PDB file of C-alpha atoms in Angstrom:
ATOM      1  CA  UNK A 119      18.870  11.228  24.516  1.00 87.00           C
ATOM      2  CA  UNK A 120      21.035  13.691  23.718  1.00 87.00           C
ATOM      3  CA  UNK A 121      22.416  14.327  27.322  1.00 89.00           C
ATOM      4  CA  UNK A 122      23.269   9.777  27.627  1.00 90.00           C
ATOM      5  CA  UNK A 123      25.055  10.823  24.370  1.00 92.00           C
ATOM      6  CA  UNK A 124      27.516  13.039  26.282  1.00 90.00           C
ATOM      7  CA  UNK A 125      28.924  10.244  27.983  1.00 89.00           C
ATOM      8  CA  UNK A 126      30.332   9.211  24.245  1.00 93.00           C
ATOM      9  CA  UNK A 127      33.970  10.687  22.634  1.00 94.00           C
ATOM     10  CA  UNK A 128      32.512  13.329  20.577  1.00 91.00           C
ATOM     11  CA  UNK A 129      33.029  11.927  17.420  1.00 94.00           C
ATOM     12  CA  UNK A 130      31.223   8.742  18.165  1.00 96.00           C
ATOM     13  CA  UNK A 131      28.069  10.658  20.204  1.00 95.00           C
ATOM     14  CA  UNK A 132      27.384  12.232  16.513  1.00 96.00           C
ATOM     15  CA  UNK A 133      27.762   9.021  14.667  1.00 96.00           C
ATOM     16  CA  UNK A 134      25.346   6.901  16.911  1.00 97.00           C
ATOM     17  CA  UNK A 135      23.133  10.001  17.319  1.00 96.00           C
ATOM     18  CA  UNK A 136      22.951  10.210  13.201  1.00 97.00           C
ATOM     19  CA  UNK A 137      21.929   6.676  13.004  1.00 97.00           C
ATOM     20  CA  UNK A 138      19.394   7.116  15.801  1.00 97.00           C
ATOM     21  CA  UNK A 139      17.952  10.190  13.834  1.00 97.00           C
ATOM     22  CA  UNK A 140      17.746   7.632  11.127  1.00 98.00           C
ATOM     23  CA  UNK A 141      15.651   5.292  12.848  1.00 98.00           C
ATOM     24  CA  UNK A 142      13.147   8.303  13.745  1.00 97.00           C
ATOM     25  CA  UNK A 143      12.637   8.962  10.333  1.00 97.00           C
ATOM     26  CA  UNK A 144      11.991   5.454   8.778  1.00 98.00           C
ATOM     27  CA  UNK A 145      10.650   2.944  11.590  1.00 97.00           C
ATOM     28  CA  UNK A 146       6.775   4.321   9.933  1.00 95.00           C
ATOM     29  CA  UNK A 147       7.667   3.873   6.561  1.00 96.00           C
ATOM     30  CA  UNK A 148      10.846   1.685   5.933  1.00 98.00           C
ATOM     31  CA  UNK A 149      11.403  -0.197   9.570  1.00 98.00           C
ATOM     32  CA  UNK A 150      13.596  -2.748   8.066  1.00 98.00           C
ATOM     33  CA  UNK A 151      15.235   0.302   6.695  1.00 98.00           C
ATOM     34  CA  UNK A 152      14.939   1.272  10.557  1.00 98.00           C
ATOM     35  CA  UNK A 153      15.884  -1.418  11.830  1.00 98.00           C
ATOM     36  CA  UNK A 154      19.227  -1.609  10.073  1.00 98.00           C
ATOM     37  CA  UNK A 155      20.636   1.677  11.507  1.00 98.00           C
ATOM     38  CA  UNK A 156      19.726   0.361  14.494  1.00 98.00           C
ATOM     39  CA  UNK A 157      22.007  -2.213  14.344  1.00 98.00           C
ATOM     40  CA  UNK A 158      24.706   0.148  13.929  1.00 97.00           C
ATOM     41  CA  UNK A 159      24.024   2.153  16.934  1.00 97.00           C
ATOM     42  CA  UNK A 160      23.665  -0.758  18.878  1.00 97.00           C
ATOM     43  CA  UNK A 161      27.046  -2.189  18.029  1.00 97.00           C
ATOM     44  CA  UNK A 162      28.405   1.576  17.843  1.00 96.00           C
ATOM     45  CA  UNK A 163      26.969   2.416  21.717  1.00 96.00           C
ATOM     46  CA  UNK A 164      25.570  -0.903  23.323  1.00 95.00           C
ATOM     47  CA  UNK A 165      26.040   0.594  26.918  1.00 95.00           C
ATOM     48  CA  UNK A 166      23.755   3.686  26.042  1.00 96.00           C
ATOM     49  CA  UNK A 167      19.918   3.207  27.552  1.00 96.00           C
ATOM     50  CA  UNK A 168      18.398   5.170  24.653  1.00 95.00           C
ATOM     51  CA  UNK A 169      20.037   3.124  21.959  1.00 97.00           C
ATOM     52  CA  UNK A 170      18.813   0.088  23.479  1.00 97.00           C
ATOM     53  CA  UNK A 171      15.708   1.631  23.542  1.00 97.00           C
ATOM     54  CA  UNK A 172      15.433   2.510  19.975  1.00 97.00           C
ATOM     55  CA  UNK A 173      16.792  -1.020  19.131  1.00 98.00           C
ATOM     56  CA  UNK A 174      14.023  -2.484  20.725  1.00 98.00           C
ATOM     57  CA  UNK A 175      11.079  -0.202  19.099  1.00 98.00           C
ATOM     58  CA  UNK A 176      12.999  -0.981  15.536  1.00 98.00           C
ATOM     59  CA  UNK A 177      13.016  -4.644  16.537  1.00 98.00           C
ATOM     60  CA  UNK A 178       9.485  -4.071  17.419  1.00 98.00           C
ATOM     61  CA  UNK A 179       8.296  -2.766  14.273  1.00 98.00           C
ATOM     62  CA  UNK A 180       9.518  -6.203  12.590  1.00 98.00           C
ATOM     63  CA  UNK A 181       7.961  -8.383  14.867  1.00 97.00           C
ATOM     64  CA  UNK A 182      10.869  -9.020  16.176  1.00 98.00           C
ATOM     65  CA  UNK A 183       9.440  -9.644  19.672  1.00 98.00           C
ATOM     66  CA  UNK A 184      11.843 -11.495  21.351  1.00 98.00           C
ATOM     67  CA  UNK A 185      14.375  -9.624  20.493  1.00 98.00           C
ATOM     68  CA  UNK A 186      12.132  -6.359  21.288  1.00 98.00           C
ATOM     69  CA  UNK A 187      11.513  -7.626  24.597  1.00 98.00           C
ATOM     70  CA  UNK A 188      15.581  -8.006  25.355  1.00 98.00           C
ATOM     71  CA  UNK A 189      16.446  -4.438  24.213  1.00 98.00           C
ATOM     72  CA  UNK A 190      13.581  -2.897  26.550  1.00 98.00           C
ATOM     73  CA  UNK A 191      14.685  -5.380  29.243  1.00 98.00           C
ATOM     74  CA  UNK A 192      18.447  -3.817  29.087  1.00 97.00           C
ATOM     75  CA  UNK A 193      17.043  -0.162  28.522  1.00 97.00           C
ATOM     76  CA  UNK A 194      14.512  -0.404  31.545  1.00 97.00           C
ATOM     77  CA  UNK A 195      17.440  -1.943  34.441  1.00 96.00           C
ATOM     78  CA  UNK A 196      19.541   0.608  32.711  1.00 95.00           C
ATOM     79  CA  UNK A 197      17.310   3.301  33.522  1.00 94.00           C
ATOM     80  CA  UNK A 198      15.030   2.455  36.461  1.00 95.00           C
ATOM     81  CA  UNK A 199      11.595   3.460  34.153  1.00 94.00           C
ATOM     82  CA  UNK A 200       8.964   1.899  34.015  1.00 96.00           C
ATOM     83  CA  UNK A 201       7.793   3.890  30.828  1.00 96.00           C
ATOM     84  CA  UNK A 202       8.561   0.669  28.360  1.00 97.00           C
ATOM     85  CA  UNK A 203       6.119  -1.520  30.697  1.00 98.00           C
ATOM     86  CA  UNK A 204       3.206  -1.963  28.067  1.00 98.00           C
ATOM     87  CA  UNK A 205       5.432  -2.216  25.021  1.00 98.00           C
ATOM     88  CA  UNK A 206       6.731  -5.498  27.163  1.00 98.00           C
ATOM     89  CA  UNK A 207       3.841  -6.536  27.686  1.00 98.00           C
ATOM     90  CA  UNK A 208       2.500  -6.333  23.597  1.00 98.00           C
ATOM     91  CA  UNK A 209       5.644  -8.119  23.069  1.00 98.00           C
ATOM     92  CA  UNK A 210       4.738 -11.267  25.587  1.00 98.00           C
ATOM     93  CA  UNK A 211       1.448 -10.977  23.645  1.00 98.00           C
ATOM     94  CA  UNK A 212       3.963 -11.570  20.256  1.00 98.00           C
ATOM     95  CA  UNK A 213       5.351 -14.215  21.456  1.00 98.00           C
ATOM     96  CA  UNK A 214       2.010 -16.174  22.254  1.00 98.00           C
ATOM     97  CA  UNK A 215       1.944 -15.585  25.723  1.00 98.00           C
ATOM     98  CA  UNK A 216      -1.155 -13.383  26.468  1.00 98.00           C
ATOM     99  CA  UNK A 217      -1.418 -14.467  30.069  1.00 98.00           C
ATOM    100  CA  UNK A 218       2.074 -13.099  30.984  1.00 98.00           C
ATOM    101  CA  UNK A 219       0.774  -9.709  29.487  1.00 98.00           C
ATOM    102  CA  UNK A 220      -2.133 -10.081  31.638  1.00 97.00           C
ATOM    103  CA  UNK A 221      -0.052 -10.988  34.934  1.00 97.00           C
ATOM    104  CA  UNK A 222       2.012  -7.518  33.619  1.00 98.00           C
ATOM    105  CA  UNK A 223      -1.365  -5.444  33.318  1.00 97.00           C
ATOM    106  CA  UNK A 224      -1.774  -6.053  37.240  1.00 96.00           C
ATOM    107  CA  UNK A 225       1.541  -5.100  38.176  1.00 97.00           C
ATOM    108  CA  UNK A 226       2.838  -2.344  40.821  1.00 96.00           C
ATOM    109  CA  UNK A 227       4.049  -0.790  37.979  1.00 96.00           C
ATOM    110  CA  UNK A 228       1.269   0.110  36.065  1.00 97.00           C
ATOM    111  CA  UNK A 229       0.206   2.716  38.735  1.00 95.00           C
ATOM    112  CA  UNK A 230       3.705   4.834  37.961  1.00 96.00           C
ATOM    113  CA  UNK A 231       2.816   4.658  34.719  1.00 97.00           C
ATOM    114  CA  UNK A 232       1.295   8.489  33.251  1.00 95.00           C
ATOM    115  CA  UNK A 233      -1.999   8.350  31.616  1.00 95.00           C
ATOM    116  CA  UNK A 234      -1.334   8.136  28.030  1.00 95.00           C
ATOM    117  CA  UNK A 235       0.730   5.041  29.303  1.00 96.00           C
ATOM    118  CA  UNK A 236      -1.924   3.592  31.606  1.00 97.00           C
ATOM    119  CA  UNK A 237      -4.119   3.688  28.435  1.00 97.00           C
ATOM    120  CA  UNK A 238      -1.593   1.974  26.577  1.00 97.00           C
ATOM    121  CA  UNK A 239      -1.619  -0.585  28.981  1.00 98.00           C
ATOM    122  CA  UNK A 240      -5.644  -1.004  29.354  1.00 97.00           C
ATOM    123  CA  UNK A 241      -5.597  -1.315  25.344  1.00 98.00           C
ATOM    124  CA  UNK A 242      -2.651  -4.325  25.672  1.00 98.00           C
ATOM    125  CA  UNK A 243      -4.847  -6.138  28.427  1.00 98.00           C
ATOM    126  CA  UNK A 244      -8.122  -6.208  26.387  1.00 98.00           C
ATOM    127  CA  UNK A 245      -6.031  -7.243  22.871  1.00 98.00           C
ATOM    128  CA  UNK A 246      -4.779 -10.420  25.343  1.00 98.00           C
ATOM    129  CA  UNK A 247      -8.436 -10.974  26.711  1.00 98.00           C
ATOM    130  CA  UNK A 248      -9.004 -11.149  22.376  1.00 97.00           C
ATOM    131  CA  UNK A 249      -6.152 -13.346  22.395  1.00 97.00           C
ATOM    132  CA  UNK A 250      -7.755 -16.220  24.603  1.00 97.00           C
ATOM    133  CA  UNK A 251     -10.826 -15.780  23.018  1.00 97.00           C
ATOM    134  CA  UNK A 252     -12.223 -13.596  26.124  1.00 97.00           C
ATOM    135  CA  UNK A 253     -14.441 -10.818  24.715  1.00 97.00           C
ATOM    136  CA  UNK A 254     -16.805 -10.072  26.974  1.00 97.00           C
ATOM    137  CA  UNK A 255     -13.511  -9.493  29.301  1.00 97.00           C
ATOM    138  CA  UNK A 256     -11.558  -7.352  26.470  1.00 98.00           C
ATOM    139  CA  UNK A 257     -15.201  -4.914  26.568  1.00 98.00           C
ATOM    140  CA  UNK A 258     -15.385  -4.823  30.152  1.00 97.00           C
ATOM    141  CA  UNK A 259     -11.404  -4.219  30.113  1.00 97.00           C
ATOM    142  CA  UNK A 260     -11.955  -0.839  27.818  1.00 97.00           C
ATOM    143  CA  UNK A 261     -14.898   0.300  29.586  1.00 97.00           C
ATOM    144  CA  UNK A 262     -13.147   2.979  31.442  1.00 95.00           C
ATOM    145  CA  UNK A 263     -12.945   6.293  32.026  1.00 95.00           C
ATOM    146  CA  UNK A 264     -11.391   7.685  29.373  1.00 95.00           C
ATOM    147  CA  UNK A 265     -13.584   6.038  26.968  1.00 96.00           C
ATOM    148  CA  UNK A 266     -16.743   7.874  28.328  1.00 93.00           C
ATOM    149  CA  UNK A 267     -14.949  10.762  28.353  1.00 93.00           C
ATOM    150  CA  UNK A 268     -16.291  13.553  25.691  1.00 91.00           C
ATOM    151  CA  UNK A 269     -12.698  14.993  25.351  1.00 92.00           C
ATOM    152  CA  UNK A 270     -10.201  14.322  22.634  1.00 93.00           C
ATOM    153  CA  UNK A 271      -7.215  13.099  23.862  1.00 94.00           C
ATOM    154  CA  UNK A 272      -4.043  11.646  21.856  1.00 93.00           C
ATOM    155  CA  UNK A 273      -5.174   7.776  22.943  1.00 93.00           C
ATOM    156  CA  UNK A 274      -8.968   9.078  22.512  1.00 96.00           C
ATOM    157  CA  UNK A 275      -9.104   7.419  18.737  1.00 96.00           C
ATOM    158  CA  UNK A 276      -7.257   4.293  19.033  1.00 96.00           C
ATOM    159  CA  UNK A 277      -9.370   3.335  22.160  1.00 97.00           C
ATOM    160  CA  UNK A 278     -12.645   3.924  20.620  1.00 97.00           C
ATOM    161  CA  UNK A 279     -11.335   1.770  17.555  1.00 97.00           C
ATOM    162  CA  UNK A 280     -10.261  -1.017  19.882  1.00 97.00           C
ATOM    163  CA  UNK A 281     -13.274  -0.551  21.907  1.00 98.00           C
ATOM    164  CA  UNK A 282     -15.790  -0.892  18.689  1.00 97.00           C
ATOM    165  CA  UNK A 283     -13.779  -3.087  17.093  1.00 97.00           C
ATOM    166  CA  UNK A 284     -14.202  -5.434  19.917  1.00 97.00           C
ATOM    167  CA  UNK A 285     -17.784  -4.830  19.858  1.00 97.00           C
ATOM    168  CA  UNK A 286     -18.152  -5.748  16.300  1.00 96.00           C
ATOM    169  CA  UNK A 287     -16.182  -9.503  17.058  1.00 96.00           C
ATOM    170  CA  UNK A 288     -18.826  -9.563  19.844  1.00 96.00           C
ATOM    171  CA  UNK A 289     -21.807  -9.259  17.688  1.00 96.00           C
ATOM    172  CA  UNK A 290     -22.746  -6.131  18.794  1.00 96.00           C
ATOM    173  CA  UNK A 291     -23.039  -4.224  15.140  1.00 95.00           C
ATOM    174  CA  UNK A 292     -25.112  -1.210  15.966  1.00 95.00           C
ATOM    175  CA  UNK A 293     -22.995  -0.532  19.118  1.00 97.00           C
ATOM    176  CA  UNK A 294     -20.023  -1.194  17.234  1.00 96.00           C
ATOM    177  CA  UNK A 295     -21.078   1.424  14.422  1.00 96.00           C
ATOM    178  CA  UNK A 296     -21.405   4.450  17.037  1.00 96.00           C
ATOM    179  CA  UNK A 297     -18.212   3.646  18.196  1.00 97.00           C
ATOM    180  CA  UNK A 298     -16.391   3.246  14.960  1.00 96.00           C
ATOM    181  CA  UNK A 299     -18.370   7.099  14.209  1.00 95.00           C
ATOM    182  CA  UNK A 300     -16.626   8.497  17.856  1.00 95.00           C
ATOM    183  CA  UNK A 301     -13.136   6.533  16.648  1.00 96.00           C
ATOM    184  CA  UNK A 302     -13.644   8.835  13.341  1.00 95.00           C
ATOM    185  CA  UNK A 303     -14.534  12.206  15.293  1.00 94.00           C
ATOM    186  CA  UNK A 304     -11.405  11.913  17.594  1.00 95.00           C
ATOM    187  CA  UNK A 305      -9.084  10.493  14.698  1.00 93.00           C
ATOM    188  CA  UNK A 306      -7.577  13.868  13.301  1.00 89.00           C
ATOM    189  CA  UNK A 307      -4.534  12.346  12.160  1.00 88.00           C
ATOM    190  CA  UNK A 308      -5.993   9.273  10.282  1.00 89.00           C
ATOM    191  CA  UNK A 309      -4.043   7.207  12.859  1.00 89.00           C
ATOM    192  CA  UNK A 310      -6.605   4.243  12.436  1.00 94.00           C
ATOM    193  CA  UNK A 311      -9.026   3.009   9.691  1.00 94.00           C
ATOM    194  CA  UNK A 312     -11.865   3.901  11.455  1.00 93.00           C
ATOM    195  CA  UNK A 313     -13.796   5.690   8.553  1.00 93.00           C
ATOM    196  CA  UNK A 314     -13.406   2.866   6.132  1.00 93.00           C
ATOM    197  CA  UNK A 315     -14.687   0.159   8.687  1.00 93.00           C
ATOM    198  CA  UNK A 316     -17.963   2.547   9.220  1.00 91.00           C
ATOM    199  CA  UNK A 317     -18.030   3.022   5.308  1.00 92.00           C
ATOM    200  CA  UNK A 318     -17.874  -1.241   5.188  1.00 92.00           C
ATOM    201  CA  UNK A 319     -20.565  -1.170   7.879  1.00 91.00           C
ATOM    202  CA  UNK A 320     -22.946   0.747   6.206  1.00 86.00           C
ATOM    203  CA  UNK A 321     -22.468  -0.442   2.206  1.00 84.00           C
ATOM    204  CA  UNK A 322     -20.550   2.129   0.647  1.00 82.00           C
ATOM    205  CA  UNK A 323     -17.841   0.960  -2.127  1.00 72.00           C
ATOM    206  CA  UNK A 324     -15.286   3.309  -2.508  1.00 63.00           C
ATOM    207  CA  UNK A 325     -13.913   3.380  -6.320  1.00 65.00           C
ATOM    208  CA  UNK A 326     -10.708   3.974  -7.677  1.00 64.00           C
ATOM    209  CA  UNK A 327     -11.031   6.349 -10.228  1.00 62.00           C
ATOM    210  CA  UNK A 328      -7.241   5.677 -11.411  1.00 63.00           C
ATOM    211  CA  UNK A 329      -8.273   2.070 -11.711  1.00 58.00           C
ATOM    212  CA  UNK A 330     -11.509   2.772 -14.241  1.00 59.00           C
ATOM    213  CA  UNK A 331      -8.738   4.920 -16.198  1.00 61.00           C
ATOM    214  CA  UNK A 332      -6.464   2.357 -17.168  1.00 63.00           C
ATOM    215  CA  UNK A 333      -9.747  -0.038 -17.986  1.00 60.00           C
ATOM    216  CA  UNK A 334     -10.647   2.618 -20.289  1.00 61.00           C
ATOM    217  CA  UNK A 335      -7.531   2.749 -21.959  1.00 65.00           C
ATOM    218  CA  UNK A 336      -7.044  -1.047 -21.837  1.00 63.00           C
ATOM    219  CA  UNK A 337     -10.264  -1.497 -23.461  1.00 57.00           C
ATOM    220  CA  UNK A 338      -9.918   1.450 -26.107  1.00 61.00           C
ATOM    221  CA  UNK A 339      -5.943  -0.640 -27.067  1.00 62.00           C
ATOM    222  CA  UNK A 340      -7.655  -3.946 -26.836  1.00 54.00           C
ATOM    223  CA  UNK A 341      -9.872  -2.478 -30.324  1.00 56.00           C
ATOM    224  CA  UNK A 342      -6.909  -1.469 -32.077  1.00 50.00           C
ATOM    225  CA  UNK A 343      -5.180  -3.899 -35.073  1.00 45.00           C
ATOM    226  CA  UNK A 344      -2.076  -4.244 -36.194  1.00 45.00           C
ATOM    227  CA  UNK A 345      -1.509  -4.427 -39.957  1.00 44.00           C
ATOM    228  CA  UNK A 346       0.928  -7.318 -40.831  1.00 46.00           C
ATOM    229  CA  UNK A 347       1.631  -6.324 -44.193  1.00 46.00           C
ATOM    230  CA  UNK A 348       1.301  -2.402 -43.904  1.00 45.00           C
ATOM    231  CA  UNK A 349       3.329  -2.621 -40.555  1.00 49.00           C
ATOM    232  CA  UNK A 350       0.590   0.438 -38.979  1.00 44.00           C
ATOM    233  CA  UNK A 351      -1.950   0.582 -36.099  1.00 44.00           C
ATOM    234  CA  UNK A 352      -5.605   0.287 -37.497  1.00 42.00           C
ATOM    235  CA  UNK A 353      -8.313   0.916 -35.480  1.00 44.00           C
ATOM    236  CA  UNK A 354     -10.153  -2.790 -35.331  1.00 45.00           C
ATOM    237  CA  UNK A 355     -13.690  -0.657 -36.883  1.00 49.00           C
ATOM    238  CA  UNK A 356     -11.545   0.094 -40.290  1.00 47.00           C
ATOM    239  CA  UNK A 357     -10.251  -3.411 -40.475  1.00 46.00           C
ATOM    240  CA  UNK A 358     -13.216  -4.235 -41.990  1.00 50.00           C
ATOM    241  CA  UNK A 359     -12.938  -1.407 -44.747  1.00 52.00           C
ATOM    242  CA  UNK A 360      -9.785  -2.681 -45.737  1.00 49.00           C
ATOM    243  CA  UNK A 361     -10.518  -6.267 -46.315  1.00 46.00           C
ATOM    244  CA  UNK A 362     -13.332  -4.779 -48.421  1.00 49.00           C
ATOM    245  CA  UNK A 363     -10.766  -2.754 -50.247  1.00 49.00           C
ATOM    246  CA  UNK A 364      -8.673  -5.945 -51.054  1.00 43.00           C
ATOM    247  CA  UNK A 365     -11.668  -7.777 -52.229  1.00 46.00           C
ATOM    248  CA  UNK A 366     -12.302  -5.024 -54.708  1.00 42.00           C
ATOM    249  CA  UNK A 367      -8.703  -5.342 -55.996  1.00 43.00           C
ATOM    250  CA  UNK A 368      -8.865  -8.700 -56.341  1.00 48.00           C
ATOM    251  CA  UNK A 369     -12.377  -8.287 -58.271  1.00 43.00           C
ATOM    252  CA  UNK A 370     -10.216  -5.417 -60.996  1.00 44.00           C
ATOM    253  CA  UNK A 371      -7.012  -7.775 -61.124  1.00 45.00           C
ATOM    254  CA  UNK A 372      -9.702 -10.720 -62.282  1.00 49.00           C
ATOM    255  CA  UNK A 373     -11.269  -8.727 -64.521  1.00 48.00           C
ATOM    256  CA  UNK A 374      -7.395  -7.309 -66.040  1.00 40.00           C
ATOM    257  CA  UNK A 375      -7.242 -11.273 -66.060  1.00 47.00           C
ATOM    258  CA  UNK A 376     -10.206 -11.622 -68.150  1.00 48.00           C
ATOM    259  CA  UNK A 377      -9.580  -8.769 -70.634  1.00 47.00           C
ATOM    260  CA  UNK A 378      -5.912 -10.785 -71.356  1.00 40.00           C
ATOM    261  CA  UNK A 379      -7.839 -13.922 -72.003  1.00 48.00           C
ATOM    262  CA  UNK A 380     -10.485 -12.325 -74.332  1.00 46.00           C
ATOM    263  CA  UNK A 381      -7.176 -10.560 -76.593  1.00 46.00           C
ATOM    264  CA  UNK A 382      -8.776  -7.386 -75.800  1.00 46.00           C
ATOM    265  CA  UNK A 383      -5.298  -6.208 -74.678  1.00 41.00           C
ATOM    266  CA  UNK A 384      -4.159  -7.334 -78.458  1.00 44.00           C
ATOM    267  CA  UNK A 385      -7.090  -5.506 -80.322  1.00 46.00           C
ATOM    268  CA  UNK A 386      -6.015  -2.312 -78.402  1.00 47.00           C
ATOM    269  CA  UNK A 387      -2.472  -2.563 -79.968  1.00 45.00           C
ATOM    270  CA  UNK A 388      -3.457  -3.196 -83.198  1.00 47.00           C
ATOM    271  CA  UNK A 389      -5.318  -0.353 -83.017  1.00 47.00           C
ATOM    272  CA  UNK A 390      -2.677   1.890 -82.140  1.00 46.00           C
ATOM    273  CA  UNK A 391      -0.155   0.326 -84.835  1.00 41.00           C
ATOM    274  CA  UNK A 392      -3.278   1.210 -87.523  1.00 46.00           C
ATOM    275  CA  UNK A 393      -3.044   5.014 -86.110  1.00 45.00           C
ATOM    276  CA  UNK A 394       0.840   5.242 -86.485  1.00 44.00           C
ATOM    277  CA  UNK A 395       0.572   4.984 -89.924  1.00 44.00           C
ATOM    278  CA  UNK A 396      -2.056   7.464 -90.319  1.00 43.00           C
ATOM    279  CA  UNK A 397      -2.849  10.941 -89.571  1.00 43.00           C
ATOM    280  CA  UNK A 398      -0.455  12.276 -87.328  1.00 44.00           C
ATOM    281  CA  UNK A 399      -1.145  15.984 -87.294  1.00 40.00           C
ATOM    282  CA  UNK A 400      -0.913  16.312 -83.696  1.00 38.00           C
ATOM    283  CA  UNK A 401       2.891  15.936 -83.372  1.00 40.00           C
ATOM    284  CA  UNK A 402       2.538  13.567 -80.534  1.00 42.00           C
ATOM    285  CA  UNK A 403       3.994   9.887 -81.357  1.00 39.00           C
ATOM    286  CA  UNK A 404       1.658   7.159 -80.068  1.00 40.00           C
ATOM    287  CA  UNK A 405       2.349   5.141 -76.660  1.00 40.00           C
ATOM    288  CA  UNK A 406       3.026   1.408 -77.568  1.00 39.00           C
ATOM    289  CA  UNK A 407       1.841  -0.958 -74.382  1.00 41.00           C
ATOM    290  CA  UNK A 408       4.743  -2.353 -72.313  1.00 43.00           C
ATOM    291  CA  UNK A 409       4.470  -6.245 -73.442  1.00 35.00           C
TER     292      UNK A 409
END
């Protein structure tokens, strides 16, 4: 990439390579992100193979296909390679037309293609043979091989996957499970889901502990009260308590009530006024009531 960049004024091969770098780093995570400083480059350095290339795999990463399937068009007559053959193909097979990516799986070309790329290409063929409802053809199409082969190699995991994962649409569960157990041996990288469609298969639930946390504390806020008249949090248990505490006050403010009505508030203060005028030896005058 970097030598198709030389043929750019030097100011402009660092732009467009910056934006390319760009599209590295987000087409996993952020491909619209991706796709965006693809754009640039594209507009930047339209006559440069590699950008076309990387406009097509950012385009491809949207599900963009058509537009995919033009960048790798322009990259491949640019070039002469035939590397970009299966990523055509997956793209007929995005725009609805699986038997074009079948006619492509019989090509010339596929025999220049290296083996990581021939795999590529097996695993596009059998996902058309899905498409048309084939899959007895898709199986036979991934029997192969590198499938029976013991070794781990960089496809090894994604074509065991496809492999028991066509299986499994086939009815075939307890084939499907060994396979899905070989997809998990040869996965190092955690490039498919292969251990959580064998966990599925056999039962297990995975639980989010994170998720029981916030229950917990959901539940624990759901039993607190809020006191209207004290404006403070009161745990819902003590709410109780302190509607028994206002009853009480209620019963002692009846009762002051009660002692008004029956002039025992009077008596007391005419018992007081009797004491003024008596002995007062203590020094201390006596407290009159507030009326």
């Amino acid at each position: 990439m970097r030598q198709e960049l030389q043929s750019l004024p030097k100011g402009l091969a660092e732009e467009v390579s910056r934006n390319l770098v760009m599209v590295a780093r987000l087409i996993d995570e952020d491909p619209e992100g991706a796709y965006a400083y693809s754009r640039i480059a594209l507009r930047l350095a339209s006559r440069v193979a590699a950008v076309r290339e990387a406009a097509g795999f950012a385009a491809y990463a949207n599900q963009k296909f058509s537009e995919a399937l033009a960048e790798f068009r322009a990259a491949r007559r640019m070039t002469g390679s035939v590397e970009l053959w299966p990523v055509m193909a997956d793209c007929e097979r995005g725009l609805g037309r699986p038997e074009k990516a079948l006619e492509m799986a019989g090509a010339p070309e596929v025999q220049k293609l290296d083996k990581a790329s021939q795999v590529e290409m097996r695993l596009v063929a059998a996902g058309a043979r899905r498409d048309m409802d084939q899959l007895d053809a898709a199986i036979v199409t991934l029997q192969s091989p590198e499938l029976a082969s013991n070794s781990v190699q960089p496809w090894s995991a994604r074509l065991r996957y496809a492999y028991a994962d066509a299986l499994l649409a086939a009815g075939r569960e307890g084939e499907a499970r060994e396979w899905f157990a070989k997809a998990v041996e040869s996965d190092k990288d955690g490039s498919t889901d292969a251990s959580d469609r064998l966990a599925e298969m056999d039962g297990v639930e995975f639980v989010d502990a994170f998720a029981e946390d916030e229950d917990d504390e959901d539940a624990e806020r759901a039993q607190v009260t809020v006191s209207e008249e004290a404006g403070t949090r009161v745990p819902a248990d003590d709410a109780d308590d302190d509607a028994d505490d206002v009853e009480l006050a209620d019963v002692a403010t009846d009762d002051v009530d009660d002692d008004i009505d029956g002039g025992d508030l009077q008596d007391d203060e005419d018992d007081d006024l009797d004491d003024e005028g008596g002995d007062d030896s203590t020094g201390d005058a006596p407290v009159r009531p507030q009326s």
